[in-house]
Amino acid sequence: MINELVIHLGDTKTGSTSIQKALVRGQVKTPGISILYPTRSNHIALAKTLTLRRRLGQREARFGRLHEAFVQSDADYGIVSAEHFQMVDPLVLQQAIGEYWPDLQDQLRLISYVRPHAGKFLSAFSERIKLGADLDSLEQLFDIMTQSGVLDYTPRFQAWRDTFGDRFTLRAFIRDRMYNSDVVQDFFHTVLNSERFEIADAAPANPSLTVSQLALLRRVQTWAVAMAKGPKGPLFRDAQGVFGRILADHLVQSGIGTDGAKLRMPASLATRFQERFAADAEALDVAFFEGFPFSDALEQSAAVVTAAPQSLRAEDHFDARMIEEVLVFARPLAERMAGNPGDFRKTAVLGGAVTR
């Protein structure tokens, strides 16, 4: 049996994909220390059995397969990683561990990263556009997040600590707070509590998209949805997310739109954003960190704003020929997605087109 089980909880937009790729590709060298990471990508499907009713029937099998892998291994560390744990109730995970992994409870640690409010907000907007969300502006997402409370960090992370005590560690996704200013190195330094590891150089996963790239993705996603005649239920939305990730990778690799402007907080929104999340930033600092890193980051975000509108219309960034070329590239994918969303998603993931 493994000596220690580490569950990496995310958060979303805190370098989880980079950590997962380093594990999958064997980029981490740990002399004298063995690590078991039993998946070819991540454990999002496992985490979703704790949040989605339609995935509940898979819970026993998914937890069971991992348990078998951990019990049969003599590795020093077993790692589970999924940013979808951000959406999981800690009590539900605790109950599942007690039911399916009772012999691993005493070897358990949980690690999560948290990103400053403004950075998480901008990254979330980009991600939602990539996955096909019908968003017109950052102001619209601000209203959604204000109501949902997704950026109210302190109650959520306090719930993890209340449930798991000192087995839960929260790390700041802030460059000067991470080991060697890198989240992958920081993760393994935290897991191993040692500097005895090396990580091969790797391109960052999920690079930030420019405003022009987001505008083009939004245009193609809207076109692809209009092409699909069937129901737009959960299966289609999952496939649409895969479709968006493939398109985003194509734009990055081809260089289309990479010279565009970075997404910025509108100056008209900055004051409201600070006022809304100031109390949570301070509470998070007091509860989990030395100093006031999240209050400082929120205050500093006001200096990185734009007074000029950032258009999300593809036509404002590209000529008709370029838009048409991207649509030609996307058409076979869109037709497959529209015809059979489930098969499209499964084929793309298993074929290595995406890591989700």
mmCIF file of C-alpha atoms in Angstrom:
data_model
loop_
_atom_site.group_PDB
_atom_site.id
_atom_site.type_symbol
_atom_site.label_atom_id
_atom_site.label_comp_id
_atom_site.label_asym_id
_atom_site.label_seq_id
_atom_site.Cartn_x
_atom_site.Cartn_y
_atom_site.Cartn_z
ATOM 1 C CA MET A 1 0.000 0.000 0.000
ATOM 2 C CA ILE A 2 1.124 3.561 -0.647
ATOM 3 C CA ASN A 3 2.618 5.383 2.328
ATOM 4 C CA GLU A 4 0.760 8.651 1.806
ATOM 5 C CA LEU A 5 -2.255 9.789 -0.220
ATOM 6 C CA VAL A 6 -2.292 13.373 -1.505
ATOM 7 C CA ILE A 7 -5.483 14.829 -2.969
ATOM 8 C CA HIS A 8 -4.840 17.930 -5.073
ATOM 9 C CA LEU A 9 -8.083 19.926 -5.007
ATOM 10 C CA GLY A 10 -7.298 22.606 -7.585
ATOM 11 C CA ASP A 11 -8.543 25.396 -7.545
ATOM 12 C CA THR A 12 -9.443 26.035 -11.150
ATOM 13 C CA LYS A 13 -7.057 28.437 -12.933
ATOM 14 C CA THR A 14 -4.173 27.761 -10.543
ATOM 15 C CA GLY A 15 -1.900 25.665 -12.751
ATOM 16 C CA SER A 16 -3.619 22.320 -12.159
ATOM 17 C CA THR A 17 -3.155 21.214 -15.770
ATOM 18 C CA SER A 18 0.580 21.943 -15.594
ATOM 19 C CA ILE A 19 0.875 19.840 -12.436
ATOM 20 C CA GLN A 20 -1.113 17.017 -14.005
ATOM 21 C CA LYS A 21 0.921 17.030 -17.208
ATOM 22 C CA ALA A 22 4.159 16.945 -15.227
ATOM 23 C CA LEU A 23 2.893 13.826 -13.460
ATOM 24 C CA VAL A 24 1.565 12.109 -16.586
ATOM 25 C CA ARG A 25 4.662 12.786 -18.677
ATOM 26 C CA GLY A 26 7.125 11.803 -15.998
ATOM 27 C CA GLN A 27 8.742 15.244 -15.955
ATOM 28 C CA VAL A 28 9.336 15.062 -12.215
ATOM 29 C CA LYS A 29 12.442 13.211 -11.055
ATOM 30 C CA THR A 30 12.432 12.295 -7.359
ATOM 31 C CA PRO A 31 15.549 10.226 -6.540
ATOM 32 C CA GLY A 32 14.775 7.601 -3.950
ATOM 33 C CA ILE A 33 11.086 8.557 -3.813
ATOM 34 C CA SER A 34 8.311 6.878 -5.807
ATOM 35 C CA ILE A 35 5.038 8.505 -6.878
ATOM 36 C CA LEU A 36 1.916 6.792 -8.198
ATOM 37 C CA TYR A 37 -0.437 8.911 -10.310
ATOM 38 C CA PRO A 38 -3.032 6.450 -11.631
ATOM 39 C CA THR A 39 -4.514 8.254 -14.625
ATOM 40 C CA ARG A 40 -3.538 9.469 -18.079
ATOM 41 C CA SER A 41 -4.896 12.948 -17.439
ATOM 42 C CA ASN A 42 -6.739 13.907 -14.234
ATOM 43 C CA HIS A 43 -9.419 12.700 -11.832
ATOM 44 C CA ILE A 44 -12.177 15.123 -12.774
ATOM 45 C CA ALA A 45 -14.526 12.227 -13.583
ATOM 46 C CA LEU A 46 -14.018 10.939 -10.033
ATOM 47 C CA ALA A 47 -14.735 14.353 -8.501
ATOM 48 C CA LYS A 48 -17.880 14.730 -10.593
ATOM 49 C CA THR A 49 -19.354 11.614 -8.992
ATOM 50 C CA LEU A 50 -19.515 13.743 -5.834
ATOM 51 C CA THR A 51 -21.379 16.673 -7.408
ATOM 52 C CA LEU A 52 -23.501 15.438 -10.320
ATOM 53 C CA ARG A 53 -26.534 13.225 -9.835
ATOM 54 C CA ARG A 54 -26.078 11.720 -13.299
ATOM 55 C CA ARG A 55 -22.559 10.564 -12.319
ATOM 56 C CA LEU A 56 -23.548 9.112 -8.925
ATOM 57 C CA GLY A 57 -23.807 5.585 -10.331
ATOM 58 C CA GLN A 58 -20.107 5.699 -11.278
ATOM 59 C CA ARG A 59 -18.876 6.585 -7.797
ATOM 60 C CA GLU A 60 -18.280 3.112 -6.393
ATOM 61 C CA ALA A 61 -16.453 1.881 -9.506
ATOM 62 C CA ARG A 62 -14.200 4.943 -9.818
ATOM 63 C CA PHE A 63 -13.260 5.051 -6.149
ATOM 64 C CA GLY A 64 -12.830 1.283 -6.217
ATOM 65 C CA ARG A 65 -10.389 1.289 -9.125
ATOM 66 C CA LEU A 66 -8.226 3.907 -7.470
ATOM 67 C CA HIS A 67 -8.328 2.069 -4.165
ATOM 68 C CA GLU A 68 -7.091 -1.100 -5.836
ATOM 69 C CA ALA A 69 -4.238 0.807 -7.477
ATOM 70 C CA PHE A 70 -3.186 2.396 -4.188
ATOM 71 C CA VAL A 71 -3.419 -0.816 -2.185
ATOM 72 C CA GLN A 72 -1.404 -2.829 -4.707
ATOM 73 C CA SER A 73 1.359 -0.204 -4.946
ATOM 74 C CA ASP A 74 4.327 0.259 -2.635
ATOM 75 C CA ALA A 75 4.881 3.863 -3.806
ATOM 76 C CA ASP A 76 5.783 6.493 -1.269
ATOM 77 C CA TYR A 77 3.055 8.817 -2.535
ATOM 78 C CA GLY A 78 -0.225 8.305 -4.343
ATOM 79 C CA ILE A 79 -1.696 11.438 -5.929
ATOM 80 C CA VAL A 80 -5.250 12.286 -6.975
ATOM 81 C CA SER A 81 -5.688 15.577 -8.846
ATOM 82 C CA ALA A 82 -8.804 17.336 -10.105
ATOM 83 C CA GLU A 83 -9.678 21.020 -10.128
ATOM 84 C CA HIS A 84 -13.355 20.012 -10.073
ATOM 85 C CA PHE A 85 -12.922 19.358 -6.333
ATOM 86 C CA GLN A 86 -13.512 23.131 -6.119
ATOM 87 C CA MET A 87 -17.199 22.282 -6.519
ATOM 88 C CA VAL A 88 -17.227 19.400 -4.014
ATOM 89 C CA ASP A 89 -18.657 19.640 -0.507
ATOM 90 C CA PRO A 90 -15.801 18.611 1.835
ATOM 91 C CA LEU A 91 -18.200 16.568 3.949
ATOM 92 C CA VAL A 92 -19.262 14.573 0.881
ATOM 93 C CA LEU A 93 -15.634 13.792 0.048
ATOM 94 C CA GLN A 94 -14.951 12.861 3.672
ATOM 95 C CA GLN A 95 -17.891 10.438 3.620
ATOM 96 C CA ALA A 96 -16.725 8.903 0.338
ATOM 97 C CA ILE A 97 -13.198 8.412 1.691
ATOM 98 C CA GLY A 98 -14.616 6.744 4.798
ATOM 99 C CA GLU A 99 -16.750 4.432 2.660
ATOM 100 C CA TYR A 100 -14.371 3.558 -0.175
ATOM 101 C CA TRP A 101 -10.868 4.301 1.171
ATOM 102 C CA PRO A 102 -11.158 3.664 4.938
ATOM 103 C CA ASP A 103 -7.644 2.208 5.140
ATOM 104 C CA LEU A 104 -6.159 5.361 3.572
ATOM 105 C CA GLN A 105 -7.655 7.927 5.937
ATOM 106 C CA ASP A 106 -4.640 8.041 8.246
ATOM 107 C CA GLN A 107 -2.257 8.638 5.308
ATOM 108 C CA LEU A 108 -4.308 11.469 3.803
ATOM 109 C CA ARG A 109 -3.316 15.036 2.929
ATOM 110 C CA LEU A 110 -5.213 17.599 0.868
ATOM 111 C CA ILE A 111 -3.649 20.544 -0.968
ATOM 112 C CA SER A 112 -5.387 23.417 -2.717
ATOM 113 C CA TYR A 113 -4.218 26.628 -4.349
ATOM 114 C CA VAL A 114 -6.131 29.894 -4.373
ATOM 115 C CA ARG A 115 -5.657 32.688 -6.885
ATOM 116 C CA PRO A 116 -6.161 36.404 -6.127
ATOM 117 C CA HIS A 117 -9.689 37.532 -6.823
ATOM 118 C CA ALA A 118 -9.063 39.710 -9.886
ATOM 119 C CA GLY A 119 -6.782 37.192 -11.581
ATOM 120 C CA LYS A 120 -9.266 34.389 -10.990
ATOM 121 C CA PHE A 121 -12.085 36.549 -12.329
ATOM 122 C CA LEU A 122 -10.299 37.366 -15.592
ATOM 123 C CA SER A 123 -9.143 33.778 -16.068
ATOM 124 C CA ALA A 124 -12.644 32.479 -15.395
ATOM 125 C CA PHE A 125 -14.024 34.791 -18.063
ATOM 126 C CA SER A 126 -11.511 33.484 -20.616
ATOM 127 C CA GLU A 127 -12.239 29.885 -19.675
ATOM 128 C CA ARG A 128 -15.999 30.329 -19.956
ATOM 129 C CA ILE A 129 -15.663 31.920 -23.386
ATOM 130 C CA LYS A 130 -13.421 29.031 -24.449
ATOM 131 C CA LEU A 131 -15.988 26.493 -23.283
ATOM 132 C CA GLY A 132 -18.813 28.225 -25.110
ATOM 133 C CA ALA A 133 -20.564 30.302 -22.456
ATOM 134 C CA ASP A 134 -22.852 33.020 -23.779
ATOM 135 C CA LEU A 135 -21.093 35.992 -22.178
ATOM 136 C CA ASP A 136 -21.049 39.506 -23.593
ATOM 137 C CA SER A 137 -18.844 41.297 -21.085
ATOM 138 C CA LEU A 138 -16.885 41.133 -17.854
ATOM 139 C CA GLU A 139 -19.647 43.135 -16.194
ATOM 140 C CA GLN A 140 -22.053 40.296 -16.956
ATOM 141 C CA LEU A 141 -19.740 37.742 -15.341
ATOM 142 C CA PHE A 142 -19.250 40.043 -12.331
ATOM 143 C CA ASP A 143 -22.998 40.004 -11.735
ATOM 144 C CA ILE A 144 -23.068 36.204 -12.033
ATOM 145 C CA MET A 145 -20.150 35.681 -9.657
ATOM 146 C CA THR A 146 -21.454 38.233 -7.170
ATOM 147 C CA GLN A 147 -24.694 36.300 -6.903
ATOM 148 C CA SER A 148 -23.144 32.815 -6.886
ATOM 149 C CA GLY A 149 -20.446 33.616 -4.329
ATOM 150 C CA VAL A 150 -17.856 31.579 -6.232
ATOM 151 C CA LEU A 151 -15.184 34.210 -5.475
ATOM 152 C CA ASP A 152 -16.040 34.350 -1.791
ATOM 153 C CA TYR A 153 -13.110 32.147 -0.869
ATOM 154 C CA THR A 154 -12.977 32.198 2.906
ATOM 155 C CA PRO A 155 -16.151 30.230 3.775
ATOM 156 C CA ARG A 156 -15.286 27.516 1.248
ATOM 157 C CA PHE A 157 -11.697 26.992 2.354
ATOM 158 C CA GLN A 158 -12.668 27.274 6.006
ATOM 159 C CA ALA A 159 -15.096 24.404 5.392
ATOM 160 C CA TRP A 160 -12.222 22.269 4.071
ATOM 161 C CA ARG A 161 -10.144 23.045 7.154
ATOM 162 C CA ASP A 162 -13.072 22.444 9.489
ATOM 163 C CA THR A 163 -13.607 19.035 7.885
ATOM 164 C CA PHE A 164 -10.028 17.814 7.509
ATOM 165 C CA GLY A 165 -8.151 19.894 10.079
ATOM 166 C CA ASP A 166 -4.403 20.163 9.627
ATOM 167 C CA ARG A 167 -4.489 17.560 6.863
ATOM 168 C CA PHE A 168 -5.676 20.419 4.608
ATOM 169 C CA THR A 169 -3.110 22.901 3.254
ATOM 170 C CA LEU A 170 -3.994 26.073 1.348
ATOM 171 C CA ARG A 171 -1.285 27.605 -0.832
ATOM 172 C CA ALA A 172 -1.345 31.088 -2.386
ATOM 173 C CA PHE A 173 -1.151 31.114 -6.173
ATOM 174 C CA ILE A 174 1.017 34.228 -6.036
ATOM 175 C CA ARG A 175 4.415 34.148 -7.699
ATOM 176 C CA ASP A 176 6.500 35.432 -4.802
ATOM 177 C CA ARG A 177 4.679 33.101 -2.392
ATOM 178 C CA MET A 178 5.472 29.918 -4.338
ATOM 179 C CA TYR A 179 8.629 27.844 -4.198
ATOM 180 C CA ASN A 180 10.924 29.089 -6.999
ATOM 181 C CA SER A 181 7.982 31.239 -8.157
ATOM 182 C CA ASP A 182 6.457 28.239 -9.952
ATOM 183 C CA VAL A 183 3.306 26.298 -9.102
ATOM 184 C CA VAL A 184 4.580 22.916 -10.309
ATOM 185 C CA GLN A 185 7.735 23.211 -8.220
ATOM 186 C CA ASP A 186 5.717 24.547 -5.307
ATOM 187 C CA PHE A 187 3.336 21.591 -5.454
ATOM 188 C CA PHE A 188 6.093 18.981 -5.309
ATOM 189 C CA HIS A 189 7.992 20.920 -2.682
ATOM 190 C CA THR A 190 4.806 20.936 -0.580
ATOM 191 C CA VAL A 191 4.070 17.252 -1.187
ATOM 192 C CA LEU A 192 7.595 16.020 -0.530
ATOM 193 C CA ASN A 193 8.546 18.651 2.058
ATOM 194 C CA SER A 194 11.922 18.516 0.370
ATOM 195 C CA GLU A 195 14.011 20.098 -2.375
ATOM 196 C CA ARG A 196 15.135 16.687 -3.624
ATOM 197 C CA PHE A 197 13.396 16.742 -6.982
ATOM 198 C CA GLU A 198 13.956 17.980 -10.509
ATOM 199 C CA ILE A 199 11.385 19.019 -13.086
ATOM 200 C CA ALA A 200 12.101 18.935 -16.798
ATOM 201 C CA ASP A 201 11.348 22.132 -18.673
ATOM 202 C CA ALA A 202 7.873 22.149 -20.175
ATOM 203 C CA ALA A 203 5.704 24.628 -22.000
ATOM 204 C CA PRO A 204 3.043 26.108 -19.713
ATOM 205 C CA ALA A 205 -0.332 24.423 -20.042
ATOM 206 C CA ASN A 206 -3.409 26.469 -20.893
ATOM 207 C CA PRO A 207 -1.582 29.694 -21.846
ATOM 208 C CA SER A 208 -3.623 32.877 -21.471
ATOM 209 C CA LEU A 209 -5.609 33.857 -24.538
ATOM 210 C CA THR A 210 -5.629 37.368 -25.940
ATOM 211 C CA VAL A 211 -8.794 39.381 -26.404
ATOM 212 C CA SER A 212 -8.687 38.820 -30.169
ATOM 213 C CA GLN A 213 -8.378 35.056 -29.660
ATOM 214 C CA LEU A 214 -11.302 35.102 -27.239
ATOM 215 C CA ALA A 215 -13.374 37.048 -29.740
ATOM 216 C CA LEU A 216 -12.608 34.500 -32.450
ATOM 217 C CA LEU A 217 -13.402 31.572 -30.162
ATOM 218 C CA ARG A 218 -16.693 33.197 -29.213
ATOM 219 C CA ARG A 219 -17.552 33.632 -32.895
ATOM 220 C CA VAL A 220 -16.786 29.987 -33.740
ATOM 221 C CA GLN A 221 -18.606 28.620 -30.688
ATOM 222 C CA THR A 222 -21.742 30.599 -31.567
ATOM 223 C CA TRP A 223 -21.557 29.290 -35.149
ATOM 224 C CA ALA A 224 -21.080 25.689 -33.970
ATOM 225 C CA VAL A 225 -24.065 25.852 -31.602
ATOM 226 C CA ALA A 226 -26.257 27.176 -34.412
ATOM 227 C CA MET A 227 -25.132 24.251 -36.580
ATOM 228 C CA ALA A 228 -26.209 21.665 -34.001
ATOM 229 C CA LYS A 229 -29.881 20.764 -34.296
ATOM 230 C CA GLY A 230 -30.200 18.388 -31.349
ATOM 231 C CA PRO A 231 -30.717 19.091 -27.629
ATOM 232 C CA LYS A 232 -28.135 21.246 -25.859
ATOM 233 C CA GLY A 233 -28.018 19.260 -22.636
ATOM 234 C CA PRO A 234 -25.082 18.322 -20.368
ATOM 235 C CA LEU A 235 -23.605 15.907 -22.927
ATOM 236 C CA PHE A 236 -23.511 18.595 -25.593
ATOM 237 C CA ARG A 237 -22.024 21.146 -23.205
ATOM 238 C CA ASP A 238 -19.261 18.697 -22.264
ATOM 239 C CA ALA A 239 -18.514 18.185 -25.955
ATOM 240 C CA GLN A 240 -18.594 21.921 -26.536
ATOM 241 C CA GLY A 241 -15.926 22.336 -23.872
ATOM 242 C CA VAL A 242 -13.691 19.828 -25.658
ATOM 243 C CA PHE A 243 -14.369 21.618 -28.944
ATOM 244 C CA GLY A 244 -13.329 24.941 -27.420
ATOM 245 C CA ARG A 245 -10.103 23.538 -25.985
ATOM 246 C CA ILE A 246 -9.123 22.073 -29.353
ATOM 247 C CA LEU A 247 -9.792 25.425 -31.028
ATOM 248 C CA ALA A 248 -7.842 27.318 -28.372
ATOM 249 C CA ASP A 249 -4.850 24.999 -28.813
ATOM 250 C CA HIS A 250 -5.028 25.548 -32.588
ATOM 251 C CA LEU A 251 -5.029 29.323 -32.212
ATOM 252 C CA VAL A 252 -2.063 29.241 -29.837
ATOM 253 C CA GLN A 253 -0.029 26.799 -31.916
ATOM 254 C CA SER A 254 -0.761 28.574 -35.208
ATOM 255 C CA GLY A 255 -0.047 32.010 -33.757
ATOM 256 C CA ILE A 256 -3.435 33.416 -34.776
ATOM 257 C CA GLY A 257 -4.230 36.409 -32.574
ATOM 258 C CA THR A 258 -1.249 35.951 -30.242
ATOM 259 C CA ASP A 259 -0.221 39.568 -30.834
ATOM 260 C CA GLY A 260 -3.531 40.849 -29.480
ATOM 261 C CA ALA A 261 -4.061 42.727 -26.223
ATOM 262 C CA LYS A 262 -4.327 40.957 -22.893
ATOM 263 C CA LEU A 263 -7.706 40.867 -21.172
ATOM 264 C CA ARG A 264 -7.928 43.650 -18.587
ATOM 265 C CA MET A 265 -10.397 44.694 -15.940
ATOM 266 C CA PRO A 266 -12.483 47.616 -17.245
ATOM 267 C CA ALA A 267 -11.758 50.780 -15.276
ATOM 268 C CA SER A 268 -15.518 51.218 -14.888
ATOM 269 C CA LEU A 269 -15.716 47.909 -13.011
ATOM 270 C CA ALA A 270 -12.538 48.043 -10.908
ATOM 271 C CA THR A 271 -13.923 50.020 -7.954
ATOM 272 C CA ARG A 272 -17.054 47.883 -7.669
ATOM 273 C CA PHE A 273 -14.929 44.735 -7.867
ATOM 274 C CA GLN A 274 -12.626 45.896 -5.066
ATOM 275 C CA GLU A 275 -15.515 46.907 -2.844
ATOM 276 C CA ARG A 276 -17.275 43.590 -3.387
ATOM 277 C CA PHE A 277 -14.307 41.350 -2.494
ATOM 278 C CA ALA A 278 -12.267 43.441 -0.036
ATOM 279 C CA ALA A 279 -13.820 41.835 3.035
ATOM 280 C CA ASP A 280 -13.243 38.319 1.727
ATOM 281 C CA ALA A 281 -9.622 39.090 0.810
ATOM 282 C CA GLU A 282 -8.938 40.347 4.324
ATOM 283 C CA ALA A 283 -10.706 37.396 5.949
ATOM 284 C CA LEU A 284 -8.740 34.945 3.814
ATOM 285 C CA ASP A 285 -5.464 36.603 4.764
ATOM 286 C CA VAL A 286 -6.269 36.494 8.476
ATOM 287 C CA ALA A 287 -7.424 32.873 8.390
ATOM 288 C CA PHE A 288 -4.720 31.298 6.234
ATOM 289 C CA PHE A 289 -1.693 33.488 5.469
ATOM 290 C CA GLU A 290 1.006 35.628 6.995
ATOM 291 C CA GLY A 291 0.661 39.264 6.045
ATOM 292 C CA PHE A 292 -2.060 40.406 3.681
ATOM 293 C CA PRO A 293 -1.214 38.931 0.262
ATOM 294 C CA PHE A 294 -4.780 38.793 -1.031
ATOM 295 C CA SER A 295 -5.746 42.238 0.205
ATOM 296 C CA ASP A 296 -2.575 43.611 -1.372
ATOM 297 C CA ALA A 297 -3.260 41.789 -4.652
ATOM 298 C CA LEU A 298 -6.800 43.152 -4.780
ATOM 299 C CA GLU A 299 -5.551 46.695 -4.192
ATOM 300 C CA GLN A 300 -2.824 46.311 -6.821
ATOM 301 C CA SER A 301 -5.305 45.001 -9.399
ATOM 302 C CA ALA A 302 -6.755 48.509 -9.639
ATOM 303 C CA ALA A 303 -3.553 49.608 -11.367
ATOM 304 C CA VAL A 304 -3.958 47.042 -14.176
ATOM 305 C CA VAL A 305 -7.153 48.200 -15.837
ATOM 306 C CA THR A 306 -8.197 49.513 -19.207
ATOM 307 C CA ALA A 307 -10.272 52.543 -20.013
ATOM 308 C CA ALA A 308 -10.644 51.510 -23.655
ATOM 309 C CA PRO A 309 -13.367 48.993 -24.517
ATOM 310 C CA GLN A 310 -12.137 45.503 -25.419
ATOM 311 C CA SER A 311 -14.400 44.187 -28.144
ATOM 312 C CA LEU A 312 -15.465 40.542 -28.246
ATOM 313 C CA ARG A 313 -16.555 40.781 -31.896
ATOM 314 C CA ALA A 314 -14.241 38.739 -34.097
ATOM 315 C CA GLU A 315 -14.825 41.209 -36.938
ATOM 316 C CA ASP A 316 -13.179 43.936 -34.877
ATOM 317 C CA HIS A 317 -9.924 41.963 -34.775
ATOM 318 C CA PHE A 318 -9.725 39.888 -37.985
ATOM 319 C CA ASP A 319 -10.640 40.277 -41.621
ATOM 320 C CA ALA A 320 -13.295 38.074 -43.200
ATOM 321 C CA ARG A 321 -10.710 35.786 -44.818
ATOM 322 C CA MET A 322 -9.063 34.876 -41.517
ATOM 323 C CA ILE A 323 -12.405 34.193 -39.852
ATOM 324 C CA GLU A 324 -13.403 31.974 -42.758
ATOM 325 C CA GLU A 325 -10.133 30.025 -42.555
ATOM 326 C CA VAL A 326 -10.739 29.259 -38.900
ATOM 327 C CA LEU A 327 -14.319 28.220 -39.636
ATOM 328 C CA VAL A 328 -13.054 25.870 -42.356
ATOM 329 C CA PHE A 329 -10.664 24.294 -39.845
ATOM 330 C CA ALA A 330 -13.453 23.996 -37.263
ATOM 331 C CA ARG A 331 -16.196 22.651 -39.554
ATOM 332 C CA PRO A 332 -15.295 18.910 -39.401
ATOM 333 C CA LEU A 333 -15.030 19.127 -35.614
ATOM 334 C CA ALA A 334 -18.308 21.027 -35.319
ATOM 335 C CA GLU A 335 -20.112 18.526 -37.546
ATOM 336 C CA ARG A 336 -18.853 15.596 -35.484
ATOM 337 C CA MET A 337 -19.852 17.352 -32.282
ATOM 338 C CA ALA A 338 -23.315 18.171 -33.617
ATOM 339 C CA GLY A 339 -23.863 14.630 -34.894
ATOM 340 C CA ASN A 340 -22.783 12.727 -31.774
ATOM 341 C CA PRO A 341 -21.603 14.851 -28.830
ATOM 342 C CA GLY A 342 -20.846 11.878 -26.591
ATOM 343 C CA ASP A 343 -18.713 10.083 -29.142
ATOM 344 C CA PHE A 344 -16.964 13.324 -30.106
ATOM 345 C CA ARG A 345 -15.970 14.038 -26.534
ATOM 346 C CA LYS A 346 -14.819 10.488 -25.820
ATOM 347 C CA THR A 347 -12.816 10.199 -29.032
ATOM 348 C CA ALA A 348 -11.116 13.582 -28.558
ATOM 349 C CA VAL A 349 -10.123 12.875 -24.962
ATOM 350 C CA LEU A 350 -8.899 9.325 -25.564
ATOM 351 C CA GLY A 351 -7.064 10.477 -28.666
ATOM 352 C CA GLY A 352 -5.102 12.985 -26.628
ATOM 353 C CA ALA A 353 -6.619 16.081 -28.230
ATOM 354 C CA VAL A 354 -7.374 17.444 -24.763
ATOM 355 C CA THR A 355 -6.491 16.496 -21.235
ATOM 356 C CA ARG A 356 -9.929 16.885 -19.727
#
